[in-house]
XYZ file of C-alpha atoms in Angstrom:
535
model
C -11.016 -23.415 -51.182
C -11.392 -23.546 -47.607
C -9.880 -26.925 -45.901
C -13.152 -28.912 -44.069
C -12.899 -30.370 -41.087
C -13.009 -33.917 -42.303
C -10.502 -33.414 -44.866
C -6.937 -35.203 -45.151
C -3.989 -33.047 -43.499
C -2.770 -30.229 -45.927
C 0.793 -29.016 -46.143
C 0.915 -27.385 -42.853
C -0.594 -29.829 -40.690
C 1.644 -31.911 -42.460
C 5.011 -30.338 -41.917
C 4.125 -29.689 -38.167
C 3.857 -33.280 -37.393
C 6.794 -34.422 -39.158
C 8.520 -34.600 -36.084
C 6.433 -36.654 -34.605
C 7.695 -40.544 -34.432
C 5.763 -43.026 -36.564
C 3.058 -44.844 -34.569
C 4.395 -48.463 -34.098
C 1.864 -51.603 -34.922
C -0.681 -52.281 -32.084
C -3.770 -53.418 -31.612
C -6.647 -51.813 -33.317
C -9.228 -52.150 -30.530
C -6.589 -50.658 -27.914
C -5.668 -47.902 -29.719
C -9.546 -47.131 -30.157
C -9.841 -47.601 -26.590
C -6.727 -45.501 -25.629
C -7.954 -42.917 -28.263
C -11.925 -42.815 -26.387
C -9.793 -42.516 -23.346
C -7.381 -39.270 -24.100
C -10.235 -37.210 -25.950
C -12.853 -37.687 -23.276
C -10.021 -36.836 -20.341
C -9.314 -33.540 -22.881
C -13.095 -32.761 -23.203
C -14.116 -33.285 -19.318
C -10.385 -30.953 -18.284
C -11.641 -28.614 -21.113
C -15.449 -27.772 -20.387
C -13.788 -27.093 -16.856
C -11.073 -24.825 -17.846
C -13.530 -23.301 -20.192
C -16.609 -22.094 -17.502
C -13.425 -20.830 -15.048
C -12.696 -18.774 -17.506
C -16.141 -17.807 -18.245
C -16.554 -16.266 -14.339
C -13.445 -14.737 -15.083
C -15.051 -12.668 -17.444
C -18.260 -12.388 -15.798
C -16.369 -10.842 -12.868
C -14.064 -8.542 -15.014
C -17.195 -7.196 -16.639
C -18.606 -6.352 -13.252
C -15.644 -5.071 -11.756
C -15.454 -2.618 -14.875
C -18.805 -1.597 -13.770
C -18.704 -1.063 -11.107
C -14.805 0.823 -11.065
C -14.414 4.957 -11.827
C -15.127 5.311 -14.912
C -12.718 6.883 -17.851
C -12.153 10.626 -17.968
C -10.506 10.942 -21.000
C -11.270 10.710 -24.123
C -8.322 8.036 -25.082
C -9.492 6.027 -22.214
C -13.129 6.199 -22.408
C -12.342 5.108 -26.351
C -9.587 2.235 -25.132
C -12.151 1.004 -22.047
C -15.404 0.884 -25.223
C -12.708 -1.681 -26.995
C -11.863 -3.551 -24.751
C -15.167 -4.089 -23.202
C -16.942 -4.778 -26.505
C -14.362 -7.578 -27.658
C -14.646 -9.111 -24.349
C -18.823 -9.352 -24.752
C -17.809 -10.410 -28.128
C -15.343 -13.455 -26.970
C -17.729 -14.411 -24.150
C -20.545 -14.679 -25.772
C -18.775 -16.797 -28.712
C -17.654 -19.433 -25.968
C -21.498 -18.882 -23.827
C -22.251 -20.449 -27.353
C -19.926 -22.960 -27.669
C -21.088 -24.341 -24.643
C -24.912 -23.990 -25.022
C -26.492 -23.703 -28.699
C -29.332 -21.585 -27.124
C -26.817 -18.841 -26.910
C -26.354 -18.915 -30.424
C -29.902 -19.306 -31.256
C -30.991 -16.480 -29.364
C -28.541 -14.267 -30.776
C -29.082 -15.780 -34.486
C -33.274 -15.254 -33.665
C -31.852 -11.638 -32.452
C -29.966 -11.087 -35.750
C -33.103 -12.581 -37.832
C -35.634 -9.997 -36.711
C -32.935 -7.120 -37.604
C -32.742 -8.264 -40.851
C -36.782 -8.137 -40.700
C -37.322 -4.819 -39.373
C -34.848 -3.793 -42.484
C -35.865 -5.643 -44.722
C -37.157 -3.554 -47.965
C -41.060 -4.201 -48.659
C -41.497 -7.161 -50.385
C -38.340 -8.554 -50.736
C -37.384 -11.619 -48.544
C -33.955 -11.432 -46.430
C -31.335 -13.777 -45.825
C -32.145 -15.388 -42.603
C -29.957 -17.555 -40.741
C -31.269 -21.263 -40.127
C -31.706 -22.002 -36.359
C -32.903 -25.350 -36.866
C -29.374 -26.209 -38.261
C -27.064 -28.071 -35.723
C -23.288 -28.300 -35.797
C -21.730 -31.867 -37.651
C -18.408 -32.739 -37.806
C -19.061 -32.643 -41.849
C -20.516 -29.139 -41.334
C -20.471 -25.981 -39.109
C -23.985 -25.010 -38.146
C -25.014 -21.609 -39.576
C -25.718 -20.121 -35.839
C -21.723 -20.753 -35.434
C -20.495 -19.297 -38.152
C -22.627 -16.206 -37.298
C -21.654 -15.920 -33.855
C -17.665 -16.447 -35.633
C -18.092 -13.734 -37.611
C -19.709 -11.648 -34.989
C -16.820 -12.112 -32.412
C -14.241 -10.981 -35.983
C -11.395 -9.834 -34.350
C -11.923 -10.348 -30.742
C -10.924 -14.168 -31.162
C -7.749 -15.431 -32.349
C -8.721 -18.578 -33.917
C -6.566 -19.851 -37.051
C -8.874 -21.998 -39.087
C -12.498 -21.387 -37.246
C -14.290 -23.517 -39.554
C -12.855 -26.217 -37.601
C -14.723 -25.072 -34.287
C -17.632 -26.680 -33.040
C -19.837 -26.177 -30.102
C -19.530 -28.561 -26.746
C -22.413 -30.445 -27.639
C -20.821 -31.227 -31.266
C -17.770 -32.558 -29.716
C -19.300 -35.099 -26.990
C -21.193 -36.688 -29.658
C -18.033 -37.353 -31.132
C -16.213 -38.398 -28.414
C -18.661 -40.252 -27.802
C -18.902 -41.693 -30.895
C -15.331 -43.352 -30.870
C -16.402 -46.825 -29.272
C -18.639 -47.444 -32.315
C -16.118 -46.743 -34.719
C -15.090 -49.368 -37.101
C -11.748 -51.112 -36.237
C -9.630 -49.734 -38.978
C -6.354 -47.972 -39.253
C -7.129 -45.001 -41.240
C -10.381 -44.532 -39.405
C -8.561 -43.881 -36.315
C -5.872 -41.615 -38.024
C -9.011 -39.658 -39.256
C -10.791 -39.452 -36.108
C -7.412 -38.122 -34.350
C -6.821 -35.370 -37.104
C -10.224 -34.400 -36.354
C -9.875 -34.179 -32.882
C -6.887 -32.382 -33.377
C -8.210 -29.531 -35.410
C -11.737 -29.166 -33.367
C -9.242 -28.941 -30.207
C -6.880 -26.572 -30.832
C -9.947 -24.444 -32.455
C -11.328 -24.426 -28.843
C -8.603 -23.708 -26.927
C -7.456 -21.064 -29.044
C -11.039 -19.607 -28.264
C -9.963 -20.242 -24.347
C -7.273 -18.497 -25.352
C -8.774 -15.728 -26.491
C -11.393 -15.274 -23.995
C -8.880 -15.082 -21.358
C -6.878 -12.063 -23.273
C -9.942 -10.190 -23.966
C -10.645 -10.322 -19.610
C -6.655 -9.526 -19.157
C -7.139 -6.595 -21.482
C -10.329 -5.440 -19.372
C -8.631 -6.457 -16.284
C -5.416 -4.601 -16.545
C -7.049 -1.307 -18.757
C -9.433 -0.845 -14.802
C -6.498 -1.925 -12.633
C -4.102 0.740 -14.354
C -6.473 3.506 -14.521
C -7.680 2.533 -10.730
C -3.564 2.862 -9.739
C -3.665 6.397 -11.755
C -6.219 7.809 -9.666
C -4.822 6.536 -5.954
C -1.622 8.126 -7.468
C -3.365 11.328 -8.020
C -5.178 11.272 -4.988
C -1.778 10.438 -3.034
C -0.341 13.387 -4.433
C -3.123 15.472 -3.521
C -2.952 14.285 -0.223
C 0.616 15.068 0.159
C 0.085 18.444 -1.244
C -2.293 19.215 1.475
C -0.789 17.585 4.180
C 2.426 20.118 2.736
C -0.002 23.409 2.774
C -1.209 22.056 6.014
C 2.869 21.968 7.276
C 3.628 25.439 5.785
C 0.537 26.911 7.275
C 1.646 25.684 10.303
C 5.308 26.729 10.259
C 3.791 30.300 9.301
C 2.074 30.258 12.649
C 4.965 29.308 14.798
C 7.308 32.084 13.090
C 4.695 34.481 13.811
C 4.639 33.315 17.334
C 8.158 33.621 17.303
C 8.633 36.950 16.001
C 6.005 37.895 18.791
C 7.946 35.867 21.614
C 11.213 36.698 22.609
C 13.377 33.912 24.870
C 13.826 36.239 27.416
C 11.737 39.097 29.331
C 8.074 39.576 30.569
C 6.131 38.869 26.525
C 7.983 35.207 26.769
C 5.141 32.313 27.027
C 3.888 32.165 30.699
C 5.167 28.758 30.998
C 8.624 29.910 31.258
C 7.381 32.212 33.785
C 6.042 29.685 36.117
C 7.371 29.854 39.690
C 9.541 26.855 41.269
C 6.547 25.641 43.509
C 4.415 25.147 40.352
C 6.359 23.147 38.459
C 7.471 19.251 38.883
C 11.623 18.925 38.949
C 12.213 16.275 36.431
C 14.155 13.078 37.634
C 17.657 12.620 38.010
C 19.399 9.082 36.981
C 22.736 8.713 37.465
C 24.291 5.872 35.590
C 25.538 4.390 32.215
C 22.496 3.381 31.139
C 19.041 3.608 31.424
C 17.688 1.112 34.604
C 15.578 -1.762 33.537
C 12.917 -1.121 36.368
C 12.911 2.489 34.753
C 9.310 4.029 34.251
C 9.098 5.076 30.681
C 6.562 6.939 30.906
C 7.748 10.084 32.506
C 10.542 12.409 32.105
C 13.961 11.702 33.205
C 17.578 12.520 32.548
C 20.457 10.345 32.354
C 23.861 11.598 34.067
C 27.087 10.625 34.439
C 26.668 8.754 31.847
C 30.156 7.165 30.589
C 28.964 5.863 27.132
C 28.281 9.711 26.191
C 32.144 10.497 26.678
C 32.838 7.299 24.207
C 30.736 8.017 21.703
C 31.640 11.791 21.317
C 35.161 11.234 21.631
C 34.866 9.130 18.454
C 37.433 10.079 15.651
C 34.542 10.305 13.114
C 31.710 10.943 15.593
C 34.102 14.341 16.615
C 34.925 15.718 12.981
C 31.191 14.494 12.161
C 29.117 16.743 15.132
C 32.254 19.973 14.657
C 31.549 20.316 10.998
C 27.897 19.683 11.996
C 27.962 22.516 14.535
C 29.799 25.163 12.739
C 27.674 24.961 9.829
C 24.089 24.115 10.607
C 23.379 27.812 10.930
C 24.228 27.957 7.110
C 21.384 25.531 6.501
C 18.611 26.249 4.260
C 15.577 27.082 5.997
C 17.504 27.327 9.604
C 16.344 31.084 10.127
C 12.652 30.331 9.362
C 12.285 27.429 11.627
C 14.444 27.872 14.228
C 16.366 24.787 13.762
C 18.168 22.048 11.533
C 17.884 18.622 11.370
C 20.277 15.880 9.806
C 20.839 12.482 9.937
C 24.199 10.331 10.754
C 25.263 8.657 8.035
C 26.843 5.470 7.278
C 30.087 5.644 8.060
C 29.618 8.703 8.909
C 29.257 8.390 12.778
C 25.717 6.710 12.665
C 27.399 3.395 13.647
C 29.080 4.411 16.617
C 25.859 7.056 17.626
C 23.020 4.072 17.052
C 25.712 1.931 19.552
C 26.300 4.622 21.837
C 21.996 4.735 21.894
C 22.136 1.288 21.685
C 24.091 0.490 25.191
C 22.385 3.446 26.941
C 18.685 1.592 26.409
C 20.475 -1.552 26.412
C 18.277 -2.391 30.002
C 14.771 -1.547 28.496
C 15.747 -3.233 24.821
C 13.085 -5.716 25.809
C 10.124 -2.733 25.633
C 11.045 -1.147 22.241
C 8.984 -2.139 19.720
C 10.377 -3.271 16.064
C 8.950 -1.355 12.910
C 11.606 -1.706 10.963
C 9.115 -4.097 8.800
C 7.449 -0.186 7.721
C 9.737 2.047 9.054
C 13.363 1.642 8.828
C 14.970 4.282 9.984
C 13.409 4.575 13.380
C 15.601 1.341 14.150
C 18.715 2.313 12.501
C 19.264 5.980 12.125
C 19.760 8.495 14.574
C 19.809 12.533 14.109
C 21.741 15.194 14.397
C 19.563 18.612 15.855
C 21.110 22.485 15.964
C 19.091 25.168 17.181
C 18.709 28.510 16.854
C 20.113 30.741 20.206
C 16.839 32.753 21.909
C 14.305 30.267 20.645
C 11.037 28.996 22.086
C 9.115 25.960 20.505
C 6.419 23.732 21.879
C 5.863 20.603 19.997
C 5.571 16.988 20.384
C 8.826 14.740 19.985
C 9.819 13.865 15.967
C 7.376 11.225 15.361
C 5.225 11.792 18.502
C 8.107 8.585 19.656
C 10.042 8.393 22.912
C 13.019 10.182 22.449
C 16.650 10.477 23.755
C 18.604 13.985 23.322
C 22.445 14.262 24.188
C 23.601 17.815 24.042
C 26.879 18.578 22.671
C 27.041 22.226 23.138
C 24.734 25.086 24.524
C 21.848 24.841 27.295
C 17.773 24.159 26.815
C 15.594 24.732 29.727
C 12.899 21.793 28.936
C 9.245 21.665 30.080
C 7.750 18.487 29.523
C 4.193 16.936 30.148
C 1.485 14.427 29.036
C -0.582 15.631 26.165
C -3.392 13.955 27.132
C -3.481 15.268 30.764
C -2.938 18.897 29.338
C -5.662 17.945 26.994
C -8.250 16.917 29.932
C -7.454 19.513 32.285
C -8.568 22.130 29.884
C -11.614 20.098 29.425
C -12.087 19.960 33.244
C -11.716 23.433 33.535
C -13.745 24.466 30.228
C -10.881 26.177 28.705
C -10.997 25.658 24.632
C -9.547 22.163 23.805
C -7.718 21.942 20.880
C -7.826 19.552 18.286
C -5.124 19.720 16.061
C -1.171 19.692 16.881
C -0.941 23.006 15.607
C -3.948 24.242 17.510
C -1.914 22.093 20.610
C 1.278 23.963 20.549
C 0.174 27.549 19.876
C -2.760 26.654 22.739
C 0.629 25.922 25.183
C 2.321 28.928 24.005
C -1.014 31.031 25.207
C -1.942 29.339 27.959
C -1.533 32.558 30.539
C -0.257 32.194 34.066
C -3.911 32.357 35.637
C -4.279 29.211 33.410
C -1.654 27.407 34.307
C -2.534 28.154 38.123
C -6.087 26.687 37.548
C -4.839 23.313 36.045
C -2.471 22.961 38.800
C -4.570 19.903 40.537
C -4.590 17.960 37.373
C -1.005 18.842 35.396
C 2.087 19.702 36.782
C 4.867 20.667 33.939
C 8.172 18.582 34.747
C 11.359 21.203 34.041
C 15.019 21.080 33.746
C 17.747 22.842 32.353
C 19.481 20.287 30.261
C 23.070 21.010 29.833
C 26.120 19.179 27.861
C 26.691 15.624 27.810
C 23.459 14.783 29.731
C 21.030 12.654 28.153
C 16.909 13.508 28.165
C 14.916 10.740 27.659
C 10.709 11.913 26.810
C 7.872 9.716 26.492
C 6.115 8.568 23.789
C 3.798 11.677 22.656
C 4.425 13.508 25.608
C 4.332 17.880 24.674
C 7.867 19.506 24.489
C 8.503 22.838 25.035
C 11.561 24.475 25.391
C 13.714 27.473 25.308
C 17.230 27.294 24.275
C 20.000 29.655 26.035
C 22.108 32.636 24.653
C 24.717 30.147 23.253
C 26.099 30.981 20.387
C 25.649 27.045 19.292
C 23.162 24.750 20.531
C 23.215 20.985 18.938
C 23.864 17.104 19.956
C 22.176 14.114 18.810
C 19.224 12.526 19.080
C 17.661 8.640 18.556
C 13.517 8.301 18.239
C 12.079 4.467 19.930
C 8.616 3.406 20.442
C 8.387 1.588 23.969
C 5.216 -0.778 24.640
C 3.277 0.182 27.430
C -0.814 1.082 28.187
C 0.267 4.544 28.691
C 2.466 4.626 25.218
C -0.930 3.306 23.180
C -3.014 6.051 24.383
C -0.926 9.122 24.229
C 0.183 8.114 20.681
C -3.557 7.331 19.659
C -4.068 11.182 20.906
C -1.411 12.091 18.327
C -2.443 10.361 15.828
C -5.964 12.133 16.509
C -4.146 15.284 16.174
C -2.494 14.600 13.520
C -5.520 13.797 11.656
C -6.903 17.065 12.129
C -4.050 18.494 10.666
C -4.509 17.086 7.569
C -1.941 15.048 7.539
C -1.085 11.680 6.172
C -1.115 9.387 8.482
C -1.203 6.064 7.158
C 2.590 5.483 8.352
C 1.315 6.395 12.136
C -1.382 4.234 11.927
C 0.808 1.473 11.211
C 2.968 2.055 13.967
C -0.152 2.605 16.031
C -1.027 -0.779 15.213
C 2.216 -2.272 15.687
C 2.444 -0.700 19.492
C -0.917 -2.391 20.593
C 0.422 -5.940 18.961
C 3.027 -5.662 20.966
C 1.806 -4.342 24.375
C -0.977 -6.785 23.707
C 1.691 -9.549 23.727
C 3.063 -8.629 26.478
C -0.096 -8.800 28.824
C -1.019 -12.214 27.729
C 2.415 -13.315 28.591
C 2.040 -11.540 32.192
C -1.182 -13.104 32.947
């Protein structure tokens, strides 16, 4: 027979509070009082607990709504689960705290049994007039119990009873006859209705973590599918472009009349770029033009380097052996540790030791801008315009070979075509091939408003290019072209616009460019900063 819930302890409520110390003598009336005190403390912390938990559901129910919904069949079975033993839990405790919840749903099961009912023959209706005793569970309980089945996790629920039930009982304890056993039985009671309840709590709250978790995994699924398809386009996007520039490299040739007219420039039209001789780069230094570093001793240190010397000959005798070298024109590889990257980031490291106050730290996102540096070898003949690896500043040390360099501001190429309505375009592949076509009569016309800054960069000088500032270059006859090179983000007004025009680009491309928003965002922090400091 079932145990009710004013019955004496059987053998397993028994054998769980044998550990439990025997009470010592006291007085009656204070243990009463003590005894009104603890329940009512457990009932007011426990009608709390219970409606947090109650928006918790509400809310997981509507975040299921409104989320993707399943695709699959598995899921679409899993998500019907979970969903109906949540609606199943929550409206068990809805009930618990407010009988019209069960009545409504008793009424509701009532006129079901009606509408089946076979002519003639009366059905089993459930009693809504009933309410819940401590002698006896009301029969709108027990429904809603057996409704919820397997949703809930409650041990013995014919000890549950609904809110209301309980405060009359608490409430009940002051008038309770002074007498030992009395008190013992009130206590077991309270014990049993309790740990009914919170099981129930307990319950609800796994049925909304089920919910919870089945959307939040499925939602993680689909940005991880959506990544992938992003990175898959953004990788067609890169091999569409790379197809464009080989073409345009089959087509070009380094040297004679078909080269890009850029290379064919005369003197007069074309801006000599800046000399600066010294061991490091000054500190009143305007980063954001074109200049080259000579005479620079720190270059002689850092390539005479035990490690930084076997490091950059392997590096040069084999780079042509590189996969993918005779498609693009070039290899790229970084320093490693302990593998000449610590003496190359210190040999960057003292030359931009002045300006070290202007670089900006993303190391928080982006690591290896702060503490790696490249290695570069490139193919002899070759023409490429492009913006600098990561559309950063950048500082290039040759090693070996020649490049004849033509820098200049992307967004001043950019407006001059504008100003002079030749086609703008608006992608960094549409950029570069637009440089490599821009004919002579072209160039001529955006004379007034962009001036290309050249130099033949030779061994052991350093080139130091602006943030997002065009590249194009042509490298010599040399049978091996390669030296180092380091990528920095400097603040600046100058730095937050030309990189907001790559980003642009970028876009356009189809690329991903959450990582060069970031460092967007991190540049105008900083530059920001810096003004409000100024003033």
């Amino acid at each position: 027979a079932s145990l009710h819930l004013e019955d004496s302890e059987d053998e397993d409520e028994a054998a769980s509070n044998k550990s439990k110390k025997p009470r010592k003598a006291t007085n009656l009336s204070s243990a009463r009082a003590s005894l009104f005190d603890q329940v009512s403390k457990q009932m007011t912390a426990k009608i709390a607990s219970i409606q947090a938990r109650v928006q918790d559901a509400k809310k997981a129910q509507t975040d299921e709504a409104a989320a993707t919904k399943p695709s699959n069949s598995t899921d679409v079975a899993t998500r019907k689960l979970y969903n109906d033993a949540l609606e199943a839990c929550l409206l068990l405790v809805q009930g618990w705290a407010d009988k019209t919840v069960l009545v409504a749903a008793a009424e509701k099961h009532n006129d079901m049994l009606k509408a089946k009912a076979e002519d003639g023959k009366e059905p089993e209706l459930v009693d809504v007039t009933v309410e819940d005793t401590v002698a006896e569970q009301s029969p709108c309980l027990r429904l809603a119990i057996a409704a919820a089945g397997t949703s809930i996790n409650v041990e013995r629920g014919t000890f549950l009873r609904t809110q209301a039930c309980m405060q009359h009982f608490a409430e009940s304890i002051p008038a309770t006859a002074v007498d030992a056993d009395q008190l013992d039985k009130q206590r077991l009671i309270w014990r049993r209705v309790f740990n009914c309840v919170t099981q129930l709590e307990t319950s609800l709250k796994k049925c909304c973590g089920d919910v919870t978790k089945h959307v939040g995994s499925l939602a993680a699924a689909a940005e991880k599918d959506a990544k992938k398809q992003r990175d898959k386009e953004a990788k067609d996007a890169a091999a569409n472009h790379m197809a464009a520039v080989q073409k345009k490299m089959k087509q070009a040739k380094a040297e004679g009349s078909d080269a890009p007219a850029i290379f064919r420039l005369e003197q007069g039209k074309l801006t000599t770029m800046k000399v600066v001789k010294g061991n490091a780069i000054p500190s009143d230094a305007d980063l954001s033009t074109s200049f080259v570093l000579q005479e620079c001793s720190h270059v002689k240190t850092w390539s005479d380097n035990a490690v930084c010397l076997q490091v950059l000959t392997n590096f040069g005798a084999r780079y042509k052996k590189a996969n993918g070298y005779e498609q693009a024109g070039k290899v790229t590889q970084p320093f490693q540790q302990r593998g000449g990257n610590e003496a190359t980031e210190k040999f960057f490291g003292d030359v931009l030791a002045p300006v070290k106050a202007s670089i900006v730290d993303i190391s928080e996102f982006a690591q290896n801008w702060m503490t790696t540096s490249w290695m570069f070898g490139l193919q002899p003949k070759r023409i490429m315009a492009g913006l600098p690896p990561n559309c950063a500043a950048c500082l290039r040390v040759l090693v070996y070979g020649e490049i004849e360099i033509y820098t200049f501001s992307t967004l001043s190429f950019l407006a001059a075509l504008k100003e002079k309505g030749i086609t703008v375009p608006s992608s960094t592949a549409e950029l570069e091939q637009a440089v490599l076509d821009t004919t002579v009569e072209q160039w001529d016309l955006l004379q007034g408003k962009l001036k290309p800054t050249y130099h033949l960069l030779k061994k052991d000088e350093v080139l130091f290019t602006p943030v997002g500032h065009m590249v194009v270059e042509k490298t010599s006859a040399s049978t091996m072209i390669y030296g180092a090179r380091k990528s920095v983000l400097f603040k600046g007004i100058e730095a937050i616009t030309e990189y907001a025009q790559c980003v642009a680009l970028a876009q356009k491309d189809g690329k991903n460019t959450e990582k060069m928003v970031q460092v967007q965002d991190a540049l105008k922090a900083a530059t920001g900063s810096d003004q409000k400091q100024s003033q």
